[in-house]
Amino acid sequence: MTVTDGASGLIGVRPHLAASGPDGLFTPFVSASLASVELVDALAWLSIAGFVVAIVFEWRDRVDVARYVAAVSAALFGAFWLLMVPYYWGEVNSPLQSMLALAALPLCLYVGYLLVQGRDSLLVLVRAVAVMGIIYLPAETIPFFRQWLIETTAYQTHLAMDLVATSPGLNEGANGYESRFNFDSDETATGRTTYIILACTGLGSMAIFAGLIAAVRAPWKRKALGIGVAVGIIWFLNLVRNVFIGLATPHGWFQQGPFVYMATEWMGSVPERTSFLMSHNVIAQPLSVVALVFIAYVTIKLVPEVLAPLEEVLFVLTGTEYDLAETIGAEVPESETGKVTAD
């Protein structure tokens, strides 16, 4: 979700579009990010395409080739996230997203190293990331799908907002879509409102869980159920988040002294933007991490096979082998042939 000044301010649009800082001037970080848009897109598509090619080689029992292709793709994927750091830091003002994007490059390079060294089990992560990219990148790069998703999310948020308060309706946001909550700047505490961008749709989280579940070898009925439940929970919680931020921003729920100090002195923003930054960056983002842990727990209950890619993630992060099934007392059915089983 993005905040505007109710008239013309444009803050936090996807890197592919023009974006300005709180004072209406382009920051050097954002300018650098915008200048490398074509490279960012190219790296994203190349890395996902490489992962898909690696999957094809794996299916054809050419695992050695699959590992090398996946290793190169992992390096490209890490470079993609590195180029996103200026956007997250200078435009979105999100320390959490900035740190995660910055950490992605060394982690991806390490994954590539492990693949080259012969860790075939990491190919389950390759499959997961490939599915995530196939789900997310079209919405990120194809205008028709992006507009439909953003405007649908905005309309659903408008309807939900009207259940708990008074929705002002929608008009055109700075992104050119019918996604801006039409609060009157003269009648609100901050003179600001918000509009929906792609990051507000929950598609990223949906892609993560769909990718993890699709990547494992399990009966398709349980996989379909797991994806349906995970996506449903994410959709609901994302809707609640959008309503919370959409109301907190114009009504100035967090325009108190300590919060204003955090927004201006720590985040380098303007006082009027405090309620947005507090509700979005300080409250909603950390709670989203808690929500993802809960959704992961539910997913494991339905599709315990997803513990395999999670074990690989833990190995990459810690260098230690884990048996999560034994740790949490989950029973994971054994795959018989290496192909996806069916009920």
mmCIF file of C-alpha atoms in Angstrom:
data_model
loop_
_atom_site.group_PDB
_atom_site.id
_atom_site.type_symbol
_atom_site.label_atom_id
_atom_site.label_comp_id
_atom_site.label_asym_id
_atom_site.label_seq_id
_atom_site.Cartn_x
_atom_site.Cartn_y
_atom_site.Cartn_z
ATOM 1 C CA MET A 1 0.000 0.000 0.000
ATOM 2 C CA THR A 2 1.263 3.448 -0.900
ATOM 3 C CA VAL A 3 0.626 6.835 0.620
ATOM 4 C CA THR A 4 -0.066 10.108 -1.156
ATOM 5 C CA ASP A 5 -0.631 13.645 0.007
ATOM 6 C CA GLY A 6 -4.181 13.564 -1.279
ATOM 7 C CA ALA A 7 -3.289 15.582 -4.342
ATOM 8 C CA SER A 8 -0.153 14.762 -6.258
ATOM 9 C CA GLY A 9 2.465 13.151 -4.036
ATOM 10 C CA LEU A 10 3.699 9.819 -5.351
ATOM 11 C CA ILE A 11 5.532 7.587 -2.943
ATOM 12 C CA GLY A 12 6.541 3.970 -3.118
ATOM 13 C CA VAL A 13 5.328 2.875 -6.527
ATOM 14 C CA ARG A 14 6.901 -0.264 -7.981
ATOM 15 C CA PRO A 15 10.428 0.467 -9.271
ATOM 16 C CA HIS A 16 9.207 0.269 -12.860
ATOM 17 C CA LEU A 17 7.235 3.513 -12.474
ATOM 18 C CA ALA A 18 8.206 7.070 -11.608
ATOM 19 C CA ALA A 19 8.566 7.610 -7.906
ATOM 20 C CA SER A 20 9.389 10.558 -5.692
ATOM 21 C CA GLY A 21 10.491 11.026 -2.141
ATOM 22 C CA PRO A 22 8.526 12.768 0.600
ATOM 23 C CA ASP A 23 9.715 16.166 -0.581
ATOM 24 C CA GLY A 24 8.712 15.464 -4.170
ATOM 25 C CA LEU A 25 12.325 15.125 -5.330
ATOM 26 C CA PHE A 26 13.929 11.997 -6.692
ATOM 27 C CA THR A 27 16.341 10.487 -4.217
ATOM 28 C CA PRO A 28 19.699 9.293 -5.586
ATOM 29 C CA PHE A 29 18.906 5.753 -4.469
ATOM 30 C CA VAL A 30 15.595 5.661 -6.311
ATOM 31 C CA SER A 31 17.089 7.215 -9.411
ATOM 32 C CA ALA A 32 19.737 4.501 -9.464
ATOM 33 C CA SER A 33 17.053 1.879 -9.042
ATOM 34 C CA LEU A 34 14.945 3.285 -11.850
ATOM 35 C CA ALA A 35 17.976 3.475 -14.131
ATOM 36 C CA SER A 36 18.511 -0.252 -13.761
ATOM 37 C CA VAL A 37 14.901 -1.310 -14.319
ATOM 38 C CA GLU A 38 15.638 -3.200 -17.526
ATOM 39 C CA LEU A 39 18.495 -5.050 -15.876
ATOM 40 C CA VAL A 40 16.335 -5.900 -12.849
ATOM 41 C CA ASP A 41 13.595 -7.336 -15.049
ATOM 42 C CA ALA A 42 16.096 -9.235 -17.165
ATOM 43 C CA LEU A 43 17.753 -10.805 -14.123
ATOM 44 C CA ALA A 44 14.389 -11.814 -12.668
ATOM 45 C CA TRP A 45 13.240 -13.549 -15.845
ATOM 46 C CA LEU A 46 16.636 -15.097 -16.593
ATOM 47 C CA SER A 47 16.951 -16.589 -13.114
ATOM 48 C CA ILE A 48 13.448 -18.057 -13.126
ATOM 49 C CA ALA A 49 13.897 -19.364 -16.668
ATOM 50 C CA GLY A 50 17.156 -20.966 -15.562
ATOM 51 C CA PHE A 51 15.431 -22.667 -12.637
ATOM 52 C CA VAL A 52 12.774 -24.030 -15.013
ATOM 53 C CA VAL A 53 15.492 -25.390 -17.305
ATOM 54 C CA ALA A 54 17.134 -27.028 -14.289
ATOM 55 C CA ILE A 55 13.807 -28.695 -13.416
ATOM 56 C CA VAL A 56 13.566 -30.083 -16.953
ATOM 57 C CA PHE A 57 17.046 -31.576 -16.683
ATOM 58 C CA GLU A 58 16.140 -33.073 -13.309
ATOM 59 C CA TRP A 59 13.003 -34.669 -14.748
ATOM 60 C CA ARG A 60 15.152 -36.154 -17.528
ATOM 61 C CA ASP A 61 17.438 -37.685 -14.869
ATOM 62 C CA ARG A 62 20.330 -35.390 -15.775
ATOM 63 C CA VAL A 63 20.789 -34.235 -12.201
ATOM 64 C CA ASP A 64 24.411 -33.129 -12.612
ATOM 65 C CA VAL A 65 23.469 -30.717 -15.394
ATOM 66 C CA ALA A 66 20.440 -29.562 -13.392
ATOM 67 C CA ARG A 67 22.655 -28.642 -10.443
ATOM 68 C CA TYR A 68 25.032 -26.524 -12.531
ATOM 69 C CA VAL A 69 22.209 -24.717 -14.334
ATOM 70 C CA ALA A 70 20.497 -24.075 -11.008
ATOM 71 C CA ALA A 71 23.744 -22.761 -9.498
ATOM 72 C CA VAL A 72 24.169 -20.153 -12.229
ATOM 73 C CA SER A 73 20.503 -19.195 -11.907
ATOM 74 C CA ALA A 74 20.879 -18.809 -8.148
ATOM 75 C CA ALA A 75 23.705 -16.310 -8.674
ATOM 76 C CA LEU A 76 21.539 -14.309 -11.083
ATOM 77 C CA PHE A 77 18.689 -14.426 -8.576
ATOM 78 C CA GLY A 78 20.941 -13.017 -5.867
ATOM 79 C CA ALA A 79 22.063 -10.186 -8.146
ATOM 80 C CA PHE A 80 18.415 -9.363 -8.818
ATOM 81 C CA TRP A 81 17.720 -8.922 -5.101
ATOM 82 C CA LEU A 82 20.851 -6.828 -4.641
ATOM 83 C CA LEU A 83 19.573 -4.360 -7.240
ATOM 84 C CA MET A 84 16.310 -4.095 -5.297
ATOM 85 C CA VAL A 85 18.025 -2.809 -2.128
ATOM 86 C CA PRO A 86 18.081 0.888 -3.186
ATOM 87 C CA TYR A 87 14.354 0.745 -3.893
ATOM 88 C CA TYR A 88 13.442 -0.843 -0.568
ATOM 89 C CA TRP A 89 15.696 1.499 1.405
ATOM 90 C CA GLY A 90 15.377 4.818 -0.420
ATOM 91 C CA GLU A 91 11.779 4.622 -1.608
ATOM 92 C CA VAL A 92 9.810 2.132 0.459
ATOM 93 C CA ASN A 93 11.692 3.135 3.649
ATOM 94 C CA SER A 94 11.612 -0.475 4.821
ATOM 95 C CA PRO A 95 14.646 -1.596 6.845
ATOM 96 C CA LEU A 96 13.304 -5.167 7.003
ATOM 97 C CA GLN A 97 12.908 -5.566 3.245
ATOM 98 C CA SER A 98 16.237 -3.841 2.659
ATOM 99 C CA MET A 99 18.099 -6.224 4.969
ATOM 100 C CA LEU A 100 16.434 -9.287 3.467
ATOM 101 C CA ALA A 101 17.243 -8.173 -0.077
ATOM 102 C CA LEU A 102 20.841 -7.390 0.899
ATOM 103 C CA ALA A 103 21.264 -10.813 2.502
ATOM 104 C CA ALA A 104 19.873 -12.574 -0.565
ATOM 105 C CA LEU A 105 23.043 -12.288 -2.680
ATOM 106 C CA PRO A 106 25.447 -14.137 -0.334
ATOM 107 C CA LEU A 107 22.765 -16.707 0.447
ATOM 108 C CA CYS A 108 22.078 -17.339 -3.235
ATOM 109 C CA LEU A 109 25.784 -17.622 -3.981
ATOM 110 C CA TYR A 110 26.109 -20.123 -1.147
ATOM 111 C CA VAL A 111 23.211 -22.141 -2.547
ATOM 112 C CA GLY A 112 24.969 -22.184 -5.910
ATOM 113 C CA TYR A 113 28.180 -23.360 -4.255
ATOM 114 C CA LEU A 114 26.354 -26.177 -2.464
ATOM 115 C CA LEU A 115 24.689 -27.258 -5.698
ATOM 116 C CA VAL A 116 28.027 -27.393 -7.508
ATOM 117 C CA GLN A 117 29.419 -29.426 -4.601
ATOM 118 C CA GLY A 118 26.715 -32.029 -5.188
ATOM 119 C CA ARG A 119 23.865 -31.258 -2.774
ATOM 120 C CA ASP A 120 21.033 -32.606 -4.953
ATOM 121 C CA SER A 121 18.446 -32.107 -2.203
ATOM 122 C CA LEU A 122 18.577 -28.349 -2.858
ATOM 123 C CA LEU A 123 16.782 -28.939 -6.153
ATOM 124 C CA VAL A 124 13.517 -28.976 -4.205
ATOM 125 C CA LEU A 125 14.176 -25.279 -3.469
ATOM 126 C CA VAL A 126 14.886 -24.725 -7.148
ATOM 127 C CA ARG A 127 11.479 -26.166 -8.003
ATOM 128 C CA ALA A 128 9.819 -24.014 -5.351
ATOM 129 C CA VAL A 129 11.420 -20.759 -6.521
ATOM 130 C CA ALA A 130 10.599 -21.574 -10.143
ATOM 131 C CA VAL A 131 6.893 -21.952 -9.312
ATOM 132 C CA MET A 132 6.964 -18.770 -7.226
ATOM 133 C CA GLY A 133 8.427 -16.849 -10.133
ATOM 134 C CA ILE A 134 5.964 -18.272 -12.633
ATOM 135 C CA ILE A 135 3.118 -17.091 -10.399
ATOM 136 C CA TYR A 136 4.501 -13.672 -9.492
ATOM 137 C CA LEU A 137 6.476 -12.333 -12.455
ATOM 138 C CA PRO A 138 3.566 -12.108 -14.947
ATOM 139 C CA ALA A 139 1.641 -9.897 -12.514
ATOM 140 C CA GLU A 140 4.767 -7.825 -11.923
ATOM 141 C CA THR A 141 5.630 -7.290 -15.573
ATOM 142 C CA ILE A 142 2.407 -7.645 -17.629
ATOM 143 C CA PRO A 143 0.274 -4.475 -17.288
ATOM 144 C CA PHE A 144 -3.111 -6.142 -17.886
ATOM 145 C CA PHE A 145 -2.692 -8.708 -15.116
ATOM 146 C CA ARG A 146 -1.139 -6.158 -12.766
ATOM 147 C CA GLN A 147 -4.009 -3.705 -13.236
ATOM 148 C CA TRP A 148 -6.679 -6.367 -12.751
ATOM 149 C CA LEU A 149 -5.056 -7.652 -9.563
ATOM 150 C CA ILE A 150 -4.485 -4.198 -8.050
ATOM 151 C CA GLU A 151 -7.948 -2.882 -8.847
ATOM 152 C CA THR A 152 -9.628 -6.058 -7.583
ATOM 153 C CA THR A 153 -7.702 -5.844 -4.309
ATOM 154 C CA ALA A 154 -8.577 -2.148 -3.971
ATOM 155 C CA TYR A 155 -12.273 -2.835 -4.541
ATOM 156 C CA GLN A 156 -12.303 -5.664 -1.986
ATOM 157 C CA THR A 157 -10.529 -3.416 0.541
ATOM 158 C CA HIS A 158 -13.067 -0.657 -0.127
ATOM 159 C CA LEU A 159 -15.938 -3.056 0.596
ATOM 160 C CA ALA A 160 -14.290 -4.366 3.777
ATOM 161 C CA MET A 161 -13.467 -0.831 4.938
ATOM 162 C CA ASP A 162 -17.124 0.078 4.587
ATOM 163 C CA LEU A 163 -18.027 -2.693 7.046
ATOM 164 C CA VAL A 164 -15.942 -1.234 9.904
ATOM 165 C CA ALA A 165 -15.959 2.488 9.073
ATOM 166 C CA THR A 166 -17.001 4.668 6.183
ATOM 167 C CA SER A 167 -15.246 4.045 2.922
ATOM 168 C CA PRO A 168 -14.821 7.142 0.754
ATOM 169 C CA GLY A 169 -14.888 5.083 -2.418
ATOM 170 C CA LEU A 170 -12.128 4.771 -5.003
ATOM 171 C CA ASN A 171 -10.589 6.986 -7.620
ATOM 172 C CA GLU A 172 -7.455 6.900 -9.755
ATOM 173 C CA GLY A 173 -4.220 6.516 -7.843
ATOM 174 C CA ALA A 174 -0.850 7.827 -8.918
ATOM 175 C CA ASN A 175 -0.215 4.437 -10.530
ATOM 176 C CA GLY A 176 -3.041 5.149 -13.002
ATOM 177 C CA TYR A 177 -5.376 2.485 -11.589
ATOM 178 C CA GLU A 178 -8.679 2.785 -9.728
ATOM 179 C CA SER A 179 -6.935 1.993 -6.483
ATOM 180 C CA ARG A 180 -6.850 5.174 -4.366
ATOM 181 C CA PHE A 181 -9.127 5.583 -1.344
ATOM 182 C CA ASN A 182 -10.843 8.879 -1.997
ATOM 183 C CA PHE A 183 -10.507 10.555 1.404
ATOM 184 C CA ASP A 184 -10.877 14.347 1.305
ATOM 185 C CA SER A 185 -7.499 15.821 2.277
ATOM 186 C CA ASP A 186 -9.240 18.795 3.912
ATOM 187 C CA GLU A 187 -11.265 16.562 6.219
ATOM 188 C CA THR A 188 -8.603 14.147 7.453
ATOM 189 C CA ALA A 189 -6.037 14.484 10.226
ATOM 190 C CA THR A 190 -3.016 14.053 7.963
ATOM 191 C CA GLY A 191 -4.311 15.265 4.602
ATOM 192 C CA ARG A 192 -3.151 11.984 3.148
ATOM 193 C CA THR A 193 -4.620 8.774 1.862
ATOM 194 C CA THR A 194 -3.362 5.500 0.412
ATOM 195 C CA TYR A 195 -3.663 3.535 -2.777
ATOM 196 C CA ILE A 196 -3.069 -0.105 -3.557
ATOM 197 C CA ILE A 197 0.045 -1.304 -5.375
ATOM 198 C CA LEU A 198 1.097 -4.812 -6.342
ATOM 199 C CA ALA A 199 2.785 -5.444 -2.986
ATOM 200 C CA CYS A 200 -0.583 -4.891 -1.280
ATOM 201 C CA THR A 201 -2.276 -7.779 -3.084
ATOM 202 C CA GLY A 202 -0.642 -10.575 -1.063
ATOM 203 C CA LEU A 203 0.460 -12.264 -4.278
ATOM 204 C CA GLY A 204 4.048 -12.545 -3.079
ATOM 205 C CA SER A 205 3.124 -14.571 0.010
ATOM 206 C CA MET A 206 0.660 -16.643 -1.988
ATOM 207 C CA ALA A 207 3.386 -17.442 -4.500
ATOM 208 C CA ILE A 208 5.765 -18.503 -1.721
ATOM 209 C CA PHE A 209 3.412 -21.081 -0.229
ATOM 210 C CA ALA A 210 2.106 -22.264 -3.584
ATOM 211 C CA GLY A 211 5.702 -22.753 -4.702
ATOM 212 C CA LEU A 212 6.723 -24.669 -1.581
ATOM 213 C CA ILE A 213 3.726 -26.980 -1.796
ATOM 214 C CA ALA A 214 3.930 -27.496 -5.561
ATOM 215 C CA ALA A 215 7.650 -28.335 -5.332
ATOM 216 C CA VAL A 216 7.323 -31.360 -3.063
ATOM 217 C CA ARG A 217 6.358 -34.891 -3.952
ATOM 218 C CA ALA A 218 2.960 -35.538 -2.366
ATOM 219 C CA PRO A 219 -0.558 -36.607 -3.432
ATOM 220 C CA TRP A 220 -2.091 -33.887 -5.581
ATOM 221 C CA LYS A 221 -5.299 -33.734 -3.515
ATOM 222 C CA ARG A 222 -3.413 -32.803 -0.354
ATOM 223 C CA LYS A 223 -1.283 -30.336 -2.289
ATOM 224 C CA ALA A 224 -4.388 -28.676 -3.741
ATOM 225 C CA LEU A 225 -5.951 -28.480 -0.285
ATOM 226 C CA GLY A 226 -2.784 -27.012 1.203
ATOM 227 C CA ILE A 227 -2.516 -24.361 -1.497
ATOM 228 C CA GLY A 228 -6.200 -23.470 -1.148
ATOM 229 C CA VAL A 229 -6.036 -23.086 2.628
ATOM 230 C CA ALA A 230 -2.760 -21.117 2.603
ATOM 231 C CA VAL A 231 -3.942 -18.749 -0.136
ATOM 232 C CA GLY A 232 -7.280 -18.246 1.618
ATOM 233 C CA ILE A 233 -5.652 -17.305 4.934
ATOM 234 C CA ILE A 234 -3.217 -14.951 3.214
ATOM 235 C CA TRP A 235 -6.044 -13.272 1.315
ATOM 236 C CA PHE A 236 -8.047 -12.648 4.509
ATOM 237 C CA LEU A 237 -5.119 -11.371 6.590
ATOM 238 C CA ASN A 238 -3.944 -9.175 3.720
ATOM 239 C CA LEU A 239 -7.421 -7.670 3.477
ATOM 240 C CA VAL A 240 -7.368 -6.858 7.208
ATOM 241 C CA ARG A 241 -3.928 -5.285 6.818
ATOM 242 C CA ASN A 242 -5.035 -3.101 3.910
ATOM 243 C CA VAL A 243 -8.094 -1.876 5.811
ATOM 244 C CA PHE A 244 -5.973 -1.089 8.888
ATOM 245 C CA ILE A 245 -3.411 0.930 6.935
ATOM 246 C CA GLY A 246 -6.078 2.526 4.765
ATOM 247 C CA LEU A 247 -7.853 3.916 7.822
ATOM 248 C CA ALA A 248 -4.845 4.665 10.036
ATOM 249 C CA THR A 249 -3.162 6.855 7.416
ATOM 250 C CA PRO A 250 -5.830 9.533 6.771
ATOM 251 C CA HIS A 251 -7.202 9.534 10.331
ATOM 252 C CA GLY A 252 -3.749 9.954 11.878
ATOM 253 C CA TRP A 253 -3.941 7.116 14.386
ATOM 254 C CA PHE A 254 -0.203 7.379 15.116
ATOM 255 C CA GLN A 255 0.450 11.115 14.865
ATOM 256 C CA GLN A 256 1.781 11.257 18.438
ATOM 257 C CA GLY A 257 5.168 12.651 19.446
ATOM 258 C CA PRO A 258 7.267 9.467 19.784
ATOM 259 C CA PHE A 259 5.982 8.080 16.498
ATOM 260 C CA VAL A 260 6.533 11.374 14.685
ATOM 261 C CA TYR A 261 10.092 11.408 16.004
ATOM 262 C CA MET A 262 10.689 7.882 14.681
ATOM 263 C CA ALA A 263 9.285 8.751 11.270
ATOM 264 C CA THR A 264 11.220 11.994 10.856
ATOM 265 C CA GLU A 265 14.510 11.334 12.634
ATOM 266 C CA TRP A 266 14.947 7.599 12.057
ATOM 267 C CA MET A 267 13.189 7.144 8.724
ATOM 268 C CA GLY A 268 13.896 10.558 7.216
ATOM 269 C CA SER A 269 10.275 11.195 6.305
ATOM 270 C CA VAL A 270 7.852 14.079 6.894
ATOM 271 C CA PRO A 271 5.547 14.302 9.948
ATOM 272 C CA GLU A 272 2.359 13.868 7.914
ATOM 273 C CA ARG A 273 3.534 10.454 6.775
ATOM 274 C CA THR A 274 3.946 9.108 10.323
ATOM 275 C CA SER A 275 0.702 7.131 10.579
ATOM 276 C CA PHE A 276 1.391 5.399 7.290
ATOM 277 C CA LEU A 277 4.935 4.431 8.250
ATOM 278 C CA MET A 278 3.901 3.250 11.718
ATOM 279 C CA SER A 279 0.936 1.204 10.511
ATOM 280 C CA HIS A 280 2.641 -0.176 7.412
ATOM 281 C CA ASN A 281 6.353 -0.527 8.180
ATOM 282 C CA VAL A 282 6.487 -0.784 11.963
ATOM 283 C CA ILE A 283 3.294 -2.724 12.783
ATOM 284 C CA ALA A 284 2.008 -4.545 9.712
ATOM 285 C CA GLN A 285 5.306 -5.826 8.333
ATOM 286 C CA PRO A 286 6.527 -7.533 11.551
ATOM 287 C CA LEU A 287 3.051 -8.957 12.129
ATOM 288 C CA SER A 288 3.176 -10.318 8.602
ATOM 289 C CA VAL A 289 6.201 -12.383 9.618
ATOM 290 C CA VAL A 290 4.233 -13.796 12.561
ATOM 291 C CA ALA A 291 1.343 -14.561 10.217
ATOM 292 C CA LEU A 292 3.669 -16.378 7.814
ATOM 293 C CA VAL A 293 4.882 -18.585 10.669
ATOM 294 C CA PHE A 294 1.262 -19.450 11.511
ATOM 295 C CA ILE A 295 0.440 -20.193 7.872
ATOM 296 C CA ALA A 296 3.543 -22.361 7.643
ATOM 297 C CA TYR A 297 2.324 -24.354 10.658
ATOM 298 C CA VAL A 298 -1.075 -24.920 9.034
ATOM 299 C CA THR A 299 0.576 -25.874 5.753
ATOM 300 C CA ILE A 300 2.817 -28.422 7.461
ATOM 301 C CA LYS A 301 -0.210 -30.017 9.081
ATOM 302 C CA LEU A 302 -1.855 -30.444 5.690
ATOM 303 C CA VAL A 303 1.237 -31.175 3.566
ATOM 304 C CA PRO A 304 4.055 -32.321 5.874
ATOM 305 C CA GLU A 305 6.264 -32.911 2.838
ATOM 306 C CA VAL A 306 6.955 -29.144 2.750
ATOM 307 C CA LEU A 307 9.336 -29.762 5.643
ATOM 308 C CA ALA A 308 11.892 -30.904 3.044
ATOM 309 C CA PRO A 309 12.444 -27.465 1.442
ATOM 310 C CA LEU A 310 12.273 -25.842 4.889
ATOM 311 C CA GLU A 311 15.059 -28.161 6.062
ATOM 312 C CA GLU A 312 17.111 -27.082 3.077
ATOM 313 C CA VAL A 313 16.544 -23.419 3.941
ATOM 314 C CA LEU A 314 17.720 -24.064 7.508
ATOM 315 C CA PHE A 315 20.799 -25.875 6.245
ATOM 316 C CA VAL A 316 21.702 -22.927 4.023
ATOM 317 C CA LEU A 317 21.247 -20.514 6.940
ATOM 318 C CA THR A 318 22.997 -22.548 9.640
ATOM 319 C CA GLY A 319 25.110 -25.227 7.949
ATOM 320 C CA THR A 320 23.428 -27.857 10.143
ATOM 321 C CA GLU A 321 21.290 -30.780 9.039
ATOM 322 C CA TYR A 322 17.807 -30.797 10.582
ATOM 323 C CA ASP A 323 15.062 -33.395 10.808
ATOM 324 C CA LEU A 324 12.078 -31.125 11.315
ATOM 325 C CA ALA A 325 9.615 -33.994 11.126
ATOM 326 C CA GLU A 326 11.192 -35.621 14.148
ATOM 327 C CA THR A 327 11.545 -32.304 15.961
ATOM 328 C CA ILE A 328 7.880 -31.360 15.689
ATOM 329 C CA GLY A 329 6.524 -34.883 15.700
ATOM 330 C CA ALA A 330 5.156 -34.780 12.164
ATOM 331 C CA GLU A 331 4.717 -37.896 10.069
ATOM 332 C CA VAL A 332 5.966 -37.418 6.522
ATOM 333 C CA PRO A 333 4.922 -40.069 3.986
ATOM 334 C CA GLU A 334 7.827 -41.467 2.005
ATOM 335 C CA SER A 335 8.005 -40.933 -1.738
ATOM 336 C CA GLU A 336 8.147 -44.243 -3.573
ATOM 337 C CA THR A 337 9.649 -43.380 -6.931
ATOM 338 C CA GLY A 338 10.746 -39.754 -6.915
ATOM 339 C CA LYS A 339 7.740 -38.787 -9.018
ATOM 340 C CA VAL A 340 4.729 -36.964 -7.642
ATOM 341 C CA THR A 341 2.419 -39.519 -6.075
ATOM 342 C CA ALA A 342 -1.342 -39.558 -6.522
ATOM 343 C CA ASP A 343 -4.225 -40.615 -4.364
#
